[in-house]
Short mmCIF file of N, CA and C in Angstrom, two decimals:
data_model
loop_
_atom_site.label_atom_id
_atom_site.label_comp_id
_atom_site.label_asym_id
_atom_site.label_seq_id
_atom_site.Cartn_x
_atom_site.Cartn_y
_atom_site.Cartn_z
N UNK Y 1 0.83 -1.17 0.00
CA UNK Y 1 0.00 0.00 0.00
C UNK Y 1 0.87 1.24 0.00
N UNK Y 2 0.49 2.11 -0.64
CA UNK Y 2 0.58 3.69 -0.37
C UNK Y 2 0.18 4.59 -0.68
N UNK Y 3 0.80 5.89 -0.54
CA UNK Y 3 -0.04 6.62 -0.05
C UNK Y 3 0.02 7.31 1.34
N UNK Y 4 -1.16 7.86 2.11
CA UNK Y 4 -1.39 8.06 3.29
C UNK Y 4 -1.54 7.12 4.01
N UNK Y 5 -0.32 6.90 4.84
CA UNK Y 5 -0.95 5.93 5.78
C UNK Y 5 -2.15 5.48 6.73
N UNK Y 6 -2.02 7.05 7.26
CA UNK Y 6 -3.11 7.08 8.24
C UNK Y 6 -4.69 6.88 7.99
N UNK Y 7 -5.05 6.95 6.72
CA UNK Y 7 -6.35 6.52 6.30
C UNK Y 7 -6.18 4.92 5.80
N UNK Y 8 -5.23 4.69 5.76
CA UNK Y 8 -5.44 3.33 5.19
C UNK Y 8 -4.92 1.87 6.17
N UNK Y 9 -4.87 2.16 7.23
CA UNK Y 9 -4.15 1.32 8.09
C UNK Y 9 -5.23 0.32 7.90
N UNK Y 10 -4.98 -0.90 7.89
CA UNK Y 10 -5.72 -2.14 8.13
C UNK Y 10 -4.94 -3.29 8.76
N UNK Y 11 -5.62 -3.61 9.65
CA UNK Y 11 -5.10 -5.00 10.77
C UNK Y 11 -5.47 -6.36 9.98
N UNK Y 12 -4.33 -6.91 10.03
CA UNK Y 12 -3.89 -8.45 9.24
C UNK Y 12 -4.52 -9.15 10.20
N UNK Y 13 -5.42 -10.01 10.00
CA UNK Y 13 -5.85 -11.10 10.77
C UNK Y 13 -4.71 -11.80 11.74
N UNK Y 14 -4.18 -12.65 10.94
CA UNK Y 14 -3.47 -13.98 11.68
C UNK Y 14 -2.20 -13.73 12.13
N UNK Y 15 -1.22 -12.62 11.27
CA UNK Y 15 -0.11 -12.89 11.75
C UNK Y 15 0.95 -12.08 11.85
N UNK Y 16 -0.54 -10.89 12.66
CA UNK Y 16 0.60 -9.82 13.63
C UNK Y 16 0.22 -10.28 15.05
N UNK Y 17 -1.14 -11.60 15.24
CA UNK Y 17 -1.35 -12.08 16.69
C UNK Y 17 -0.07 -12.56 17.39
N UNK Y 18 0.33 -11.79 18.65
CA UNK Y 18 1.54 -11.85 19.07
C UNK Y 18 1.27 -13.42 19.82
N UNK Y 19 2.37 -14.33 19.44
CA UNK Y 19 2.65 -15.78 19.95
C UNK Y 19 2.60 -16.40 21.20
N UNK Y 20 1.82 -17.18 22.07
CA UNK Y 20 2.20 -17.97 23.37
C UNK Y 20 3.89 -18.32 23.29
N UNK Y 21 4.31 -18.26 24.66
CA UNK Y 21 5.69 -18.59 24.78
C UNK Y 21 5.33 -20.20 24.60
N UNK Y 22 6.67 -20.48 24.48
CA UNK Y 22 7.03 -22.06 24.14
C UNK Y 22 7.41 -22.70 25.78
N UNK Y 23 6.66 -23.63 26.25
CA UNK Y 23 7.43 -24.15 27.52
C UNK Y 23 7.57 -26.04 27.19
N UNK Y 24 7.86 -26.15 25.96
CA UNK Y 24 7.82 -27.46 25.60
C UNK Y 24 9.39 -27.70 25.04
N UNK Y 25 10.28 -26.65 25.24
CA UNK Y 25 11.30 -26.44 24.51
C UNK Y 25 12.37 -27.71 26.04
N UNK Y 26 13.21 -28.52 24.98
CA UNK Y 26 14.62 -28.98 25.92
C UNK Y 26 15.35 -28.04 26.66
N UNK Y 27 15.79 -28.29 28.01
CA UNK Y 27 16.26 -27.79 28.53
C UNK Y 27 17.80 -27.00 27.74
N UNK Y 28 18.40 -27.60 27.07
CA UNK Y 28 19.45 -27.65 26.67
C UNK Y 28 19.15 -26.40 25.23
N UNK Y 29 17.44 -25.95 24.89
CA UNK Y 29 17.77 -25.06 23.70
C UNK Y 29 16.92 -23.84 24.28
N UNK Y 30 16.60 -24.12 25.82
CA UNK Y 30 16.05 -22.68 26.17
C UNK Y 30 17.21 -21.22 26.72
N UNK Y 31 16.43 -20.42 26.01
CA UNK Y 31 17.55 -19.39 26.79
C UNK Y 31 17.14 -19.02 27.95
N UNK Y 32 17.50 -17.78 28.14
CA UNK Y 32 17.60 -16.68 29.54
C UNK Y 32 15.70 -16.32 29.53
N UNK Y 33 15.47 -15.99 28.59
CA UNK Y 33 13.85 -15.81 28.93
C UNK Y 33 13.15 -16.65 28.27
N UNK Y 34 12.19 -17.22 28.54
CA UNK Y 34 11.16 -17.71 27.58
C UNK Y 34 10.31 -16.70 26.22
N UNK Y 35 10.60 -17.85 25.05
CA UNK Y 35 9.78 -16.70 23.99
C UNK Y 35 8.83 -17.46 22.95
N UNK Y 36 8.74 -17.19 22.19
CA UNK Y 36 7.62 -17.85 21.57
C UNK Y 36 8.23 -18.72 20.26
N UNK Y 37 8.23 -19.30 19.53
CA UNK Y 37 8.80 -20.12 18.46
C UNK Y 37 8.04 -19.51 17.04
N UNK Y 38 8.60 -18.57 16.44
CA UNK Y 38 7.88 -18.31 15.12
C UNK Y 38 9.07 -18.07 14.00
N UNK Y 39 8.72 -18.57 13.01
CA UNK Y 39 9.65 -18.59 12.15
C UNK Y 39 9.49 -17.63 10.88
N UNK Y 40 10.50 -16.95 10.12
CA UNK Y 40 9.91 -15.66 9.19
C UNK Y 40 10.78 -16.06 8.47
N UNK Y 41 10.06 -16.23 7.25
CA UNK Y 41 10.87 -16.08 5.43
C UNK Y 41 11.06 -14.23 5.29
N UNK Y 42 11.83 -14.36 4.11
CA UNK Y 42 11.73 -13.28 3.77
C UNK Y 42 10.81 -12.46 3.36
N UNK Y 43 9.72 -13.18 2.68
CA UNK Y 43 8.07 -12.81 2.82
C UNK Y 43 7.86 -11.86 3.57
N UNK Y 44 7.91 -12.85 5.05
CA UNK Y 44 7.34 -11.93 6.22
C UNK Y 44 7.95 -10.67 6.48
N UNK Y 45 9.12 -10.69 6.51
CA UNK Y 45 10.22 -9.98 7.14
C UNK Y 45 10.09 -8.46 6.08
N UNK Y 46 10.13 -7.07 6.55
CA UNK Y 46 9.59 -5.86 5.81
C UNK Y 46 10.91 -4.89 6.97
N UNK Y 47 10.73 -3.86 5.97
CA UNK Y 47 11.55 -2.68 6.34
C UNK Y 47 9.80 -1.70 6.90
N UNK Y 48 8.90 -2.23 7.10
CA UNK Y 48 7.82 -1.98 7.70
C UNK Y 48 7.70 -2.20 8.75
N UNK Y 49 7.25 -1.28 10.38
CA UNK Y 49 6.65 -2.02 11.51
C UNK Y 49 5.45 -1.43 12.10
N UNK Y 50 4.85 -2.52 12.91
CA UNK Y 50 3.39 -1.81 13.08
C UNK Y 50 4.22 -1.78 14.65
N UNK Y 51 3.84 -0.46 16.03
CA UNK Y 51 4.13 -0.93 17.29
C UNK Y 51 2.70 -0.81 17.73
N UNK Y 52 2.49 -1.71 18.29
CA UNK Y 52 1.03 -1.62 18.87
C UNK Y 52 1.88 -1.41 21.17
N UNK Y 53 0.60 -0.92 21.35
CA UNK Y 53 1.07 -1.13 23.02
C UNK Y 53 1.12 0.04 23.69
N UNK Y 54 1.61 1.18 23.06
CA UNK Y 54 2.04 2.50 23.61
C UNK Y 54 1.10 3.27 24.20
N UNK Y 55 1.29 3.66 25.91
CA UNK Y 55 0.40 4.33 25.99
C UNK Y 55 -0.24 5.62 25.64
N UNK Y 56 -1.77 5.92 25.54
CA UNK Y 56 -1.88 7.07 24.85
C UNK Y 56 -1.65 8.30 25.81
N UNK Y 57 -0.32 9.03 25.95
CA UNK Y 57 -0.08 9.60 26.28
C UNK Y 57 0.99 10.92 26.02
N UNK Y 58 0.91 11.18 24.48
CA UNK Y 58 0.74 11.73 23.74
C UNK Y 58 2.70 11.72 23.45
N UNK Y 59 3.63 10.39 23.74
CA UNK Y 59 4.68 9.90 23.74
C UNK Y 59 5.44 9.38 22.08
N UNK Y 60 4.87 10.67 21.09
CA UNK Y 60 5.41 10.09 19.96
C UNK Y 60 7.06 10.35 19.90
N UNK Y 61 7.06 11.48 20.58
CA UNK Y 61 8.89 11.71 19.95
C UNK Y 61 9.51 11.13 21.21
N UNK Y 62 9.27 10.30 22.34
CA UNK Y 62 10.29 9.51 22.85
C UNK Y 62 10.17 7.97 22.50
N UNK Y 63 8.64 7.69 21.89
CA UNK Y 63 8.85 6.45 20.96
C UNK Y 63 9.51 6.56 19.61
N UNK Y 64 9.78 7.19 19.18
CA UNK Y 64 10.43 7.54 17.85
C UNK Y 64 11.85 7.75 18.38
N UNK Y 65 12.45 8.43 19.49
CA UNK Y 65 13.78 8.42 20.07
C UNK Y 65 14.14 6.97 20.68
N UNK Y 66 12.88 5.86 20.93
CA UNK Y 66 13.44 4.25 21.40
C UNK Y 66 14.01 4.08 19.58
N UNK Y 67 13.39 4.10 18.17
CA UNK Y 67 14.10 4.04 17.29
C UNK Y 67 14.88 4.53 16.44
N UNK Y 68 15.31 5.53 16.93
CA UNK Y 68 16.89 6.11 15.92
C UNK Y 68 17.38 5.39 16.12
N UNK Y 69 18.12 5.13 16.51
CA UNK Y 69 19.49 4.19 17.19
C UNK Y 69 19.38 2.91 16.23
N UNK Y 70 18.51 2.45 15.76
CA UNK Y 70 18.56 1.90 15.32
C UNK Y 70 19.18 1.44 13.10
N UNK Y 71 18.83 2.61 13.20
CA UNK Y 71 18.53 3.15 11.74
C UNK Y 71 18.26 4.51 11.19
N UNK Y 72 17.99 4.38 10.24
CA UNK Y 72 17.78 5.50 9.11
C UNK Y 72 15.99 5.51 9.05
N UNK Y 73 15.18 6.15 9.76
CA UNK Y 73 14.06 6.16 9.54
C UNK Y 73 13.53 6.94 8.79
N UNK Y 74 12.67 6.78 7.62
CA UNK Y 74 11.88 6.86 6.26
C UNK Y 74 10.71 8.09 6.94
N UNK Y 75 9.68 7.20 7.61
CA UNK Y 75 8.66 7.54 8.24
C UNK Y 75 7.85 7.08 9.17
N UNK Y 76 7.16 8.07 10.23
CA UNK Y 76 7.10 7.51 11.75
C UNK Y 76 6.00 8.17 11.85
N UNK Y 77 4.85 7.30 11.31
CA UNK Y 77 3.31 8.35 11.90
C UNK Y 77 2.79 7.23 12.77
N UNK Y 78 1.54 7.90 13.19
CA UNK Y 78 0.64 7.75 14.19
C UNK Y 78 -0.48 6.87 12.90
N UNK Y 79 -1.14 5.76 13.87
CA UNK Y 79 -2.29 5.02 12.97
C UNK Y 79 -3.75 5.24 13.91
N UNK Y 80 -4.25 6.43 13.79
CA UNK Y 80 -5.29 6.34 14.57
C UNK Y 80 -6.50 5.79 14.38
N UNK Y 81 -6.53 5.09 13.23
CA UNK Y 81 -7.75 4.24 12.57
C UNK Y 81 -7.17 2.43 12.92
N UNK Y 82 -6.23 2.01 14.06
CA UNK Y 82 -5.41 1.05 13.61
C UNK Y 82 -5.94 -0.08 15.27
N UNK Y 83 -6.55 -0.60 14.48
CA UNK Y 83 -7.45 -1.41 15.77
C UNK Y 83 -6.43 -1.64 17.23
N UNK Y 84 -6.75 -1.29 18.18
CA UNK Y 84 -5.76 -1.82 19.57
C UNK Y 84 -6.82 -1.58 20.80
N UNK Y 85 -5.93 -2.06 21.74
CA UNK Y 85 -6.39 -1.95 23.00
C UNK Y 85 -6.91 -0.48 23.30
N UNK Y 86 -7.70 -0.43 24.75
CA UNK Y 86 -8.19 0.66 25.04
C UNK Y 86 -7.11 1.57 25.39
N UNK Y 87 -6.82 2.53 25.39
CA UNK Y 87 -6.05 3.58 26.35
C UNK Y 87 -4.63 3.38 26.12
N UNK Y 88 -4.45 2.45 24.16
CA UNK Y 88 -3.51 3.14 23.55
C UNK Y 88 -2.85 3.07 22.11
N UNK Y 89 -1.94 3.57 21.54
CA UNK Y 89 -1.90 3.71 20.38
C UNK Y 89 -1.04 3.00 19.46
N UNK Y 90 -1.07 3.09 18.08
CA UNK Y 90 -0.11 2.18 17.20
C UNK Y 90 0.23 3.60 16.44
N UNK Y 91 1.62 2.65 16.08
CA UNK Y 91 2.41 3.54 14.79
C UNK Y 91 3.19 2.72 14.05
N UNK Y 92 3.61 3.32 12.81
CA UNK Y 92 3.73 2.84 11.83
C UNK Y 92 5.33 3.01 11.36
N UNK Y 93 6.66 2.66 11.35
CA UNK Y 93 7.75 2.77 11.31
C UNK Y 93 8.22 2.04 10.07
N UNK Y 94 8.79 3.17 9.59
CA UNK Y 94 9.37 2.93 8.26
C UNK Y 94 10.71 2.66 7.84
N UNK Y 95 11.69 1.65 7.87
CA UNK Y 95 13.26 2.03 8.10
C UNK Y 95 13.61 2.07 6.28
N UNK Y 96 15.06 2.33 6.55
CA UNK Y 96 15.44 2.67 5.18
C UNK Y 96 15.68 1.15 4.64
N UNK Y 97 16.35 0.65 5.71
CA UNK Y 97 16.96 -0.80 5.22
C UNK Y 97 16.64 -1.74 6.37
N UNK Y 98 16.17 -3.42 5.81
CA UNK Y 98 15.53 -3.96 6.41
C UNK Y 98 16.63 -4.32 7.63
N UNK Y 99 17.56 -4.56 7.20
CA UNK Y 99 18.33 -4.55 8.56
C UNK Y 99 17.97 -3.77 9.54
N UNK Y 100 17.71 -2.85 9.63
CA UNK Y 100 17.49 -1.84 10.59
C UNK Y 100 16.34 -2.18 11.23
N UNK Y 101 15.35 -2.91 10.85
CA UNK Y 101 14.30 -2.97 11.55
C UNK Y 101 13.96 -4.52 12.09
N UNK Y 102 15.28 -5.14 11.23
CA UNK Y 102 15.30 -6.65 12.08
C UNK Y 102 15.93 -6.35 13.29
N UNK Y 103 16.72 -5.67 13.66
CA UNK Y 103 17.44 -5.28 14.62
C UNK Y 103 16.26 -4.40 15.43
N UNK Y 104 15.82 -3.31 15.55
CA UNK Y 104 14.60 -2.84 15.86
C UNK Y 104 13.39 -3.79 16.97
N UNK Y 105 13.15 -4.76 15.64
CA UNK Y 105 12.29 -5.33 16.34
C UNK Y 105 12.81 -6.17 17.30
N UNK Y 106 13.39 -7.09 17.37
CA UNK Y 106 14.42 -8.02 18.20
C UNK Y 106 14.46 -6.89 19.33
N UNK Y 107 14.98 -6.22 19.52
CA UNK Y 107 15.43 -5.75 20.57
C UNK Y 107 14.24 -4.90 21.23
N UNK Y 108 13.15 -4.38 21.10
CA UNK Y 108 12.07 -3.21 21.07
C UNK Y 108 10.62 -4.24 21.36
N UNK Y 109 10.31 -5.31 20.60
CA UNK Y 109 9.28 -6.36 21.12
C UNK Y 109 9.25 -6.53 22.73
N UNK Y 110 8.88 -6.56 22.67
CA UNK Y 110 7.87 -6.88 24.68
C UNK Y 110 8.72 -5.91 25.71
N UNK Y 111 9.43 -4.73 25.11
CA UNK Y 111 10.17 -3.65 26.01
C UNK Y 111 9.17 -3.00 26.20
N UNK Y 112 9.22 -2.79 27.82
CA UNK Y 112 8.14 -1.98 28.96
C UNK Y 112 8.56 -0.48 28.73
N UNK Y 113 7.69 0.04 28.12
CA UNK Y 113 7.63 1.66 27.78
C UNK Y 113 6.64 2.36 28.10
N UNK Y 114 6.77 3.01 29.17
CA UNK Y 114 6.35 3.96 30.06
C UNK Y 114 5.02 3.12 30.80
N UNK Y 115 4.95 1.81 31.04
CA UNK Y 115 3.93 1.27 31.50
C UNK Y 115 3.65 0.59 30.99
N UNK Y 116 3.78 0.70 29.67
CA UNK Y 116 3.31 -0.60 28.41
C UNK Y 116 4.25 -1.22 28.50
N UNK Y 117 3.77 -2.61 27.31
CA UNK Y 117 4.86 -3.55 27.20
C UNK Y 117 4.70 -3.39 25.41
N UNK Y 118 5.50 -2.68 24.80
CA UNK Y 118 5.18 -2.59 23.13
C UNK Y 118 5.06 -3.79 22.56
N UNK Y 119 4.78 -4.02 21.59
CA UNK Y 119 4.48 -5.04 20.67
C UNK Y 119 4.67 -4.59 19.40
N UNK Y 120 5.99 -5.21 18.61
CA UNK Y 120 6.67 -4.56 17.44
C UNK Y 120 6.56 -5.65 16.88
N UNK Y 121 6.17 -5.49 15.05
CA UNK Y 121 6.05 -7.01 14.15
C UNK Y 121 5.95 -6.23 12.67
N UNK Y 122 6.42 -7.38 11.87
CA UNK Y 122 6.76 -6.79 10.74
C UNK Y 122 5.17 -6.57 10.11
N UNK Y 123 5.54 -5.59 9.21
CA UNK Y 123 3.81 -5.17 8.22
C UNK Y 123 4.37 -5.04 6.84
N UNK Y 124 4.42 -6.18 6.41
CA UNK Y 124 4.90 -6.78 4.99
C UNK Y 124 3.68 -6.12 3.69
N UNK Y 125 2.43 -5.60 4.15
CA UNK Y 125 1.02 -5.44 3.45
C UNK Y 125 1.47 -3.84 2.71
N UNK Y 126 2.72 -3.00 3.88
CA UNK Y 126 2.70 -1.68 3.83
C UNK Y 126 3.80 -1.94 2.39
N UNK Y 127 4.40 -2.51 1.91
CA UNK Y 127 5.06 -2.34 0.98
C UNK Y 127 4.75 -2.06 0.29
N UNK Y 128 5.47 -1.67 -1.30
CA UNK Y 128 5.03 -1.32 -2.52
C UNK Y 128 5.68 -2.17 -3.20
N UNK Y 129 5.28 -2.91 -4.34
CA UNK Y 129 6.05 -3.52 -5.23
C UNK Y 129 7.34 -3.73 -5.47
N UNK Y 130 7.76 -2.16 -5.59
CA UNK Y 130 9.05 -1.88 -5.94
C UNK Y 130 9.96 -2.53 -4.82
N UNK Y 131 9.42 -2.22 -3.63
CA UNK Y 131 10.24 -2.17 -2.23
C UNK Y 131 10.54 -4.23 -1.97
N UNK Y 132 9.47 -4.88 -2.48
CA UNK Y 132 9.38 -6.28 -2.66
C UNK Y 132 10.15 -6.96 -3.13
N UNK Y 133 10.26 -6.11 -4.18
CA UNK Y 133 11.86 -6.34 -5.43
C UNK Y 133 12.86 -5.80 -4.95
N UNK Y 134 12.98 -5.28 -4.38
CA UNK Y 134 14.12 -4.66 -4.19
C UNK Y 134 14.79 -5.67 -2.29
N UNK Y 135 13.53 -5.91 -2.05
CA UNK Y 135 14.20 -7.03 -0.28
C UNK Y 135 14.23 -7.98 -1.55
N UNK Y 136 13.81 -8.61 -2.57
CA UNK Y 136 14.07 -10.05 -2.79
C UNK Y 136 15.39 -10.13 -3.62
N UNK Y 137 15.87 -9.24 -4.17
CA UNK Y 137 16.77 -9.02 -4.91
C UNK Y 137 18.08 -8.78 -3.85
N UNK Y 138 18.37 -7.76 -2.31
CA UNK Y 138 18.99 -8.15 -2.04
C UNK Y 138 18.99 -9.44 -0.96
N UNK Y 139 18.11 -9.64 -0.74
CA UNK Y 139 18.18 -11.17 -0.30
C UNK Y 139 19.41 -12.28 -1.28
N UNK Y 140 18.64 -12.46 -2.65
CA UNK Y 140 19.86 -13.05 -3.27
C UNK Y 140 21.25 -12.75 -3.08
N UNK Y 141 21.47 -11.28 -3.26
CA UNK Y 141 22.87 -10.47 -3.35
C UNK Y 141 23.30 -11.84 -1.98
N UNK Y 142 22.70 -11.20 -0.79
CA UNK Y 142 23.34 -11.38 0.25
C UNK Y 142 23.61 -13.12 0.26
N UNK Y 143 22.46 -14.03 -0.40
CA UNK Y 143 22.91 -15.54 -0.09
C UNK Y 143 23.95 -15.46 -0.81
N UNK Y 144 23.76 -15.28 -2.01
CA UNK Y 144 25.09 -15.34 -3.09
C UNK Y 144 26.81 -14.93 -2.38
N UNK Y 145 26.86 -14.28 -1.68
CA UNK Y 145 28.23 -13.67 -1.23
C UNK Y 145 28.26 -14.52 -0.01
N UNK Y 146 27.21 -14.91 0.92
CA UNK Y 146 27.49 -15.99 1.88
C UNK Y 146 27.93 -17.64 1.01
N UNK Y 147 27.35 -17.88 -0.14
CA UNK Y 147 27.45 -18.94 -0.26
C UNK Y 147 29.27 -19.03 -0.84
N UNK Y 148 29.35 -18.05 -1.66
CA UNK Y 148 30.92 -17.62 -1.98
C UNK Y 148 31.81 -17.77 -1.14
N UNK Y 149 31.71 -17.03 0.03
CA UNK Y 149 32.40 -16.50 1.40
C UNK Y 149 32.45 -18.44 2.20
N UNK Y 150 31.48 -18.73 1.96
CA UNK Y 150 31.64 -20.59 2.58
C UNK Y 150 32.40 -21.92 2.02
N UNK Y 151 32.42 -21.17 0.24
CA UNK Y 151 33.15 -22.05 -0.53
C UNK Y 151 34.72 -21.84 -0.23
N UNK Y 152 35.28 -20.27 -0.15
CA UNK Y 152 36.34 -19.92 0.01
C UNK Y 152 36.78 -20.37 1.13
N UNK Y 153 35.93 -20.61 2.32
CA UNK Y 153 36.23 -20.67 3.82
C UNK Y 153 37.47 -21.68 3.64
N UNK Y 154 38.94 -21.70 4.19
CA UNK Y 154 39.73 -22.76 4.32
C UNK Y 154 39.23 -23.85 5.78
N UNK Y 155 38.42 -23.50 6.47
CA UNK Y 155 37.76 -24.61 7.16
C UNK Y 155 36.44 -25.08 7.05
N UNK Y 156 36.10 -24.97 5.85
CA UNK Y 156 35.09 -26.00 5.02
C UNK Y 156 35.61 -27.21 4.91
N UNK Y 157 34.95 -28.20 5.41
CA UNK Y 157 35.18 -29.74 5.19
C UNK Y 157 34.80 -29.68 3.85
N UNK Y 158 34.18 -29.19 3.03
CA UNK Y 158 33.61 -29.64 1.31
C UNK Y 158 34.99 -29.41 0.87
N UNK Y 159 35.69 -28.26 0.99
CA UNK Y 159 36.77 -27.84 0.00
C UNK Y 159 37.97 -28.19 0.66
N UNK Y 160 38.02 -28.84 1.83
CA UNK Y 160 39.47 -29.01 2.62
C UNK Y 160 39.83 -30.44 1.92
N UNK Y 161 40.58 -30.54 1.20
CA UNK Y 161 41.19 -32.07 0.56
C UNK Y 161 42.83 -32.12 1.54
N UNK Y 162 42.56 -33.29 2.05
CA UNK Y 162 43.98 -34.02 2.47
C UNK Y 162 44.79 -34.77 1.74
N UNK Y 163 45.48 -34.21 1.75
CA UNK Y 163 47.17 -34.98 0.73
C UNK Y 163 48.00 -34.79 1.20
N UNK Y 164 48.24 -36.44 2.09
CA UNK Y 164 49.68 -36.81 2.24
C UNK Y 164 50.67 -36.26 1.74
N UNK Y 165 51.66 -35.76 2.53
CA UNK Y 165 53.13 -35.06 1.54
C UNK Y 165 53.67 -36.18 1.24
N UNK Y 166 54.89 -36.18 0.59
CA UNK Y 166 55.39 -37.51 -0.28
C UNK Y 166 56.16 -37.68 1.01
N UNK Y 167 56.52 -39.04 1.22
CA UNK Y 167 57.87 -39.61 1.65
C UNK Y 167 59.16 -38.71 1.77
N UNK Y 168 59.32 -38.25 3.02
CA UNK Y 168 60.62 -36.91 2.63
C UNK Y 168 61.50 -38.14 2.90
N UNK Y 169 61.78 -39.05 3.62
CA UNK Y 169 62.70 -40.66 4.11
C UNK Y 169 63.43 -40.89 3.34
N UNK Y 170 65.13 -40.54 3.18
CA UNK Y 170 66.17 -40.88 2.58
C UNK Y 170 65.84 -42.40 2.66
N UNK Y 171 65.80 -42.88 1.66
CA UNK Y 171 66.70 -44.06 1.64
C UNK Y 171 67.77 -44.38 1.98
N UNK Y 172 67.67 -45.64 2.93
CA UNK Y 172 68.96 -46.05 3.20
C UNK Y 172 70.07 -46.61 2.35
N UNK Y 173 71.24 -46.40 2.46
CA UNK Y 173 72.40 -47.21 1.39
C UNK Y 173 72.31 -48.88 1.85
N UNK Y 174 72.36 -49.14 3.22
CA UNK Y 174 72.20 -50.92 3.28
C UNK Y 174 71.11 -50.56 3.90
N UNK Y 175 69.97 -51.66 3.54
CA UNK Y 175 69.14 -51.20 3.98
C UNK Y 175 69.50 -52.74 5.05
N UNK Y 176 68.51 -52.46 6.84
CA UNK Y 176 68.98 -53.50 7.58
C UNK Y 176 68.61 -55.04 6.94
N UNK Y 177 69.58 -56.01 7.35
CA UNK Y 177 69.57 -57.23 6.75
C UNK Y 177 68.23 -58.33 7.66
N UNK Y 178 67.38 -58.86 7.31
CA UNK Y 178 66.53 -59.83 9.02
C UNK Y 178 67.75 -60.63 9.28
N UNK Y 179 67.40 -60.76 10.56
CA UNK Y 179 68.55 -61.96 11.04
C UNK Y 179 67.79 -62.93 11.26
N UNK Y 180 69.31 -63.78 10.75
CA UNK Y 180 69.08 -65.32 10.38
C UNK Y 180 69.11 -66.17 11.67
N UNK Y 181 68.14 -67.08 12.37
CA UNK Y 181 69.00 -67.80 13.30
C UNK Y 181 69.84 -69.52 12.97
N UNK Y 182 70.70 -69.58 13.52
CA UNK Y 182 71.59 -70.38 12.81
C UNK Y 182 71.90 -71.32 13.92
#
């Protein structure tokens, strides 16, 4: 979509619903907090974020100061048509590069801000075509130079070949005789 955001905000059914934590996980693959198990293609994943959570307390430029730091931000409005809880608001965060907002979200999801607990998730719907082509295109870039960067690796088992050095072992002039018993 684009355009004005603010008239056009619409809530995705299924899968900005923020996740039950996982308590079924092995001891051995849980971390420091419990979190939820969801997995994102590049599909999902947008230089778009919706934050839902914030209280309405009229806190746009110190929620917009939780994301500089992060990035190069595009655009940072208010969604006042953007379905949420009572008594507070969503916005709409735009980074330049998706890095910036994988990093963003990771770190900014379930952080307690000013009473709230935000809720940051990608909004893949806000794209434009162009912007689609342009994450899927460097997506490739980037496998392509990892897959390069793994072939070159000198501790790749695929490309590490072992070869014996030759025999550096002078030969001996007599070489020892077996003994005979007599």
């Amino acid at each position: 979509m684009s355009g004005n955001l603010e008239s056009t905000s619409v809530a995705m059914p299924e899968h900005h619903i923020q996740e039950e934590l996982c308590h079924t996980r092995p001891t051995y693959r849980k971390g420091r907090k419990e979190t939820a198990v969801k997995v994102y293609t590049i599909n999902d994943e947008s230089v778009h974020l919706i934050v839902c959570g914030t209280p309405s307390l009229d806190l746009f430029r110190q929620l917009k100061g939780k994301f500089l730091p992060y990035g190069e931000i595009k655009q940072f409005v208010k969604l006042p048509d953007y379905p949420s809880e009572q008594f507070t608001e969503t916005f709409h965060v735009h980074y330049q590069r998706i890095q910036s907002a994988r990093v963003a979200k990771r770190f900014l999801d379930g952080h307690n801000f000013y009473g709230g607990l935000l809720h940051v998730f990608y909004a893949p719907e806000y794209e434009t075509l162009a912007e689609t082509r342009q994450k899927l295109a460097q997506r490739l870039k980037d496998v392509t130079v990892r897959i390069k960067r793994h072939k070159e690796d000198p501790t790749n088992p695929e490309i590490e070949t072992f070869e014996p050095e030759p025999n550096t072992q002078r030969k001996k002039k007599r070489p020892a005789l077996p003994q005979v018993k007599r």
